[in-house]
């Protein structure tokens, strides 16, 4: 490749690129211009006209309907509900239910609460405190008696059963056990070991040693 004149190659490349890109740029500029004209002469006027129609044909009638129809009707309904329901219920609560409840509570307090309070304070409370203290003291005394009985039973059982058994073990069973182990069990064990050794020797002599 001839690289002696790079300026000529650069100019050729730029010309080719311009020929390729120019149609796309012209098409883009044409689309942009058409879009601007479409917005300016069609879409924007139509949008303003629709906004005017929505404002004058929908928003203003709805506002008028709310201010002059719905709101007065709601106020009238609330006035009727307040007159026929809320005010009678409030009067019934203030002048009937509350006084009746207060009178009932006064009767209950006079006939039930006050006598029960007096009974608890001056009769049941002191009696229960005395009974509780007596039971607590009786529980402590019973515990002391139980511990004393337990100590006595342990002493009786030890002296009646434990001490004789311990004496019998020390003076009879333990010496007998030692004598049996020394003069009976150990000789028997020695004889048994000798018999096993003799049996092994006989088996070896008859049948040969283990393979």
XYZ file of C-alpha atoms in Angstrom:
211
model
C 0.000 0.000 0.000
C 1.306 3.470 -0.861
C 1.524 5.563 2.309
C 3.617 8.425 0.859
C 0.591 10.775 0.567
C -1.587 10.297 3.671
C -3.385 13.594 3.089
C -4.893 12.307 -0.135
C -6.177 9.151 1.603
C -7.741 11.195 4.405
C -9.565 13.382 1.888
C -10.906 10.347 0.049
C -12.119 8.776 3.322
C -13.882 11.970 4.341
C -15.575 12.244 0.934
C -16.819 8.655 1.103
C -18.101 9.167 4.647
C -19.907 12.344 3.609
C -21.584 10.548 0.697
C -22.767 7.740 3.042
C -23.936 9.944 5.956
C -25.443 12.856 3.990
C -28.735 11.108 3.002
C -29.404 10.046 6.599
C -28.715 13.552 7.904
C -30.997 15.086 5.302
C -33.754 12.600 6.236
C -33.294 13.344 9.980
C -33.440 17.124 9.453
C -36.566 16.695 7.318
C -38.271 14.610 10.029
C -37.362 17.133 12.717
C -38.740 20.014 10.633
C -41.943 18.099 9.906
C -42.343 17.288 13.604
C -41.947 20.936 14.590
C -44.472 22.045 11.996
C -46.885 19.308 13.072
C -46.643 20.395 16.726
C -46.871 24.094 15.897
C -49.806 24.019 13.499
C -51.788 20.903 14.491
C -50.994 19.252 17.848
C -50.585 22.401 19.956
C -53.805 24.084 18.668
C -55.754 20.850 19.041
C -54.392 20.419 22.630
C -55.376 24.000 23.527
C -58.835 23.462 22.061
C -59.289 20.226 24.005
C -58.112 21.926 27.222
C -60.626 24.750 26.680
C -63.421 22.235 26.030
C -62.552 20.153 29.122
C -62.371 23.254 31.296
C -65.627 24.825 30.096
C -67.645 21.652 29.473
C -66.468 19.449 32.390
C -64.659 21.290 35.194
C -66.939 24.307 35.425
C -70.155 22.206 35.372
C -68.776 19.848 38.002
C -67.772 22.767 40.211
C -71.203 24.339 39.741
C -72.864 20.959 40.512
C -70.816 20.594 43.732
C -71.357 24.167 44.943
C -75.024 24.576 44.075
C -76.460 21.029 44.242
C -74.411 18.429 46.098
C -73.111 20.628 48.932
C -76.555 22.099 49.774
C -78.098 18.612 49.648
C -75.396 17.257 52.009
C -75.900 20.169 54.391
C -79.656 19.575 54.377
C -79.174 15.847 55.033
C -76.782 16.545 57.912
C -79.263 19.043 59.379
C -81.999 16.380 59.238
C -79.727 13.709 60.783
C -78.626 16.108 63.519
C -82.209 17.126 64.224
C -83.722 13.627 64.203
C -80.850 11.438 65.464
C -77.859 13.233 67.000
C -79.752 15.757 69.125
C -82.246 13.195 70.552
C -79.418 10.747 71.329
C -77.404 13.474 73.020
C -80.471 14.539 75.070
C -81.185 10.894 75.962
C -77.570 10.385 77.089
C -77.352 13.569 79.149
C -80.792 13.567 80.768
C -81.779 9.875 80.980
C -78.927 7.366 80.686
C -76.320 9.235 82.743
C -78.719 10.007 85.653
C -80.052 6.427 85.637
C -76.511 5.017 85.624
C -75.517 7.311 88.501
C -78.604 6.271 90.492
C -77.905 2.577 89.858
C -74.281 2.980 90.891
C -75.367 4.794 94.080
C -77.727 1.906 94.936
C -75.054 -0.727 94.157
C -72.457 1.169 96.182
C -74.852 1.575 99.097
C -76.181 -2.005 99.141
C -73.197 -4.045 97.872
C -69.848 -2.273 97.680
C -69.958 -0.488 101.044
C -71.174 -3.550 103.045
C -68.607 -5.803 101.365
C -65.837 -3.282 102.044
C -66.894 -3.020 105.694
C -67.164 -6.820 105.988
C -63.682 -7.319 104.513
C -62.059 -4.545 106.546
C -63.530 -5.381 109.952
C -64.437 -9.112 109.790
C -62.948 -11.190 106.996
C -59.606 -9.424 106.794
C -58.746 -9.730 110.508
C -60.075 -13.313 110.672
C -58.082 -14.361 107.637
C -54.949 -12.701 108.977
C -55.321 -14.529 112.319
C -56.051 -17.845 110.570
C -53.148 -17.338 108.188
C -50.737 -16.553 111.024
C -51.983 -19.615 112.984
C -51.566 -21.855 109.942
C -48.082 -20.510 109.262
C -47.022 -21.123 112.874
C -48.618 -24.593 112.820
C -46.708 -25.374 109.597
C -43.410 -24.364 111.181
C -44.132 -26.385 114.357
C -45.194 -29.400 112.267
C -41.926 -29.121 110.340
C -39.925 -29.146 113.578
C -41.916 -32.147 114.840
C -41.434 -33.938 111.514
C -37.679 -33.380 111.619
C -37.560 -34.627 115.230
C -39.590 -37.738 114.322
C -37.282 -38.331 111.367
C -34.188 -38.118 113.571
C -35.803 -40.517 116.085
C -36.733 -43.000 113.344
C -33.209 -42.871 111.931
C -31.782 -43.542 115.417
C -34.185 -46.449 116.026
C -33.565 -47.997 112.591
C -29.798 -47.645 112.901
C -29.695 -49.202 116.343
C -32.291 -51.879 115.547
C -31.158 -52.892 112.059
C -28.159 -50.969 110.784
C -25.845 -51.413 113.720
C -26.470 -55.211 114.037
C -26.021 -55.632 110.290
C -22.794 -53.632 110.333
C -21.540 -55.692 113.300
C -22.494 -58.925 111.572
C -20.715 -57.832 108.370
C -17.544 -56.822 110.191
C -17.368 -59.790 112.561
C -18.918 -62.619 110.525
C -19.468 -62.012 106.815
C -16.209 -60.225 106.021
C -13.975 -62.840 107.747
C -15.972 -65.694 106.205
C -15.649 -64.061 102.783
C -11.916 -63.592 103.171
C -11.528 -67.233 104.352
C -13.607 -68.544 101.405
C -11.630 -66.445 98.921
C -8.311 -67.559 100.353
C -8.937 -71.255 101.095
C -11.715 -72.122 98.635
C -11.899 -69.813 95.659
C -8.171 -69.313 95.078
C -7.355 -73.056 95.273
C -10.275 -73.851 92.983
C -9.089 -71.196 90.543
C -5.544 -72.575 90.686
C -6.784 -76.103 90.005
C -8.940 -74.820 87.142
C -5.954 -73.050 85.551
C -3.848 -76.230 85.940
C -6.620 -78.334 84.361
C -6.909 -75.934 81.417
C -3.118 -75.969 80.932
C -3.073 -79.777 81.038
C -5.957 -79.932 78.561
C -4.077 -77.663 76.163
C -0.957 -79.841 76.435
C -2.987 -83.016 75.799
C -4.713 -81.446 72.792
C -1.380 -80.300 71.441
C 0.118 -83.722 71.937
C -2.796 -85.474 70.214
C -3.669 -83.083 67.448
C -0.654 -80.847 67.082
C -0.288 -77.158 67.757
C -2.619 -74.445 66.467
C -2.254 -73.748 62.752
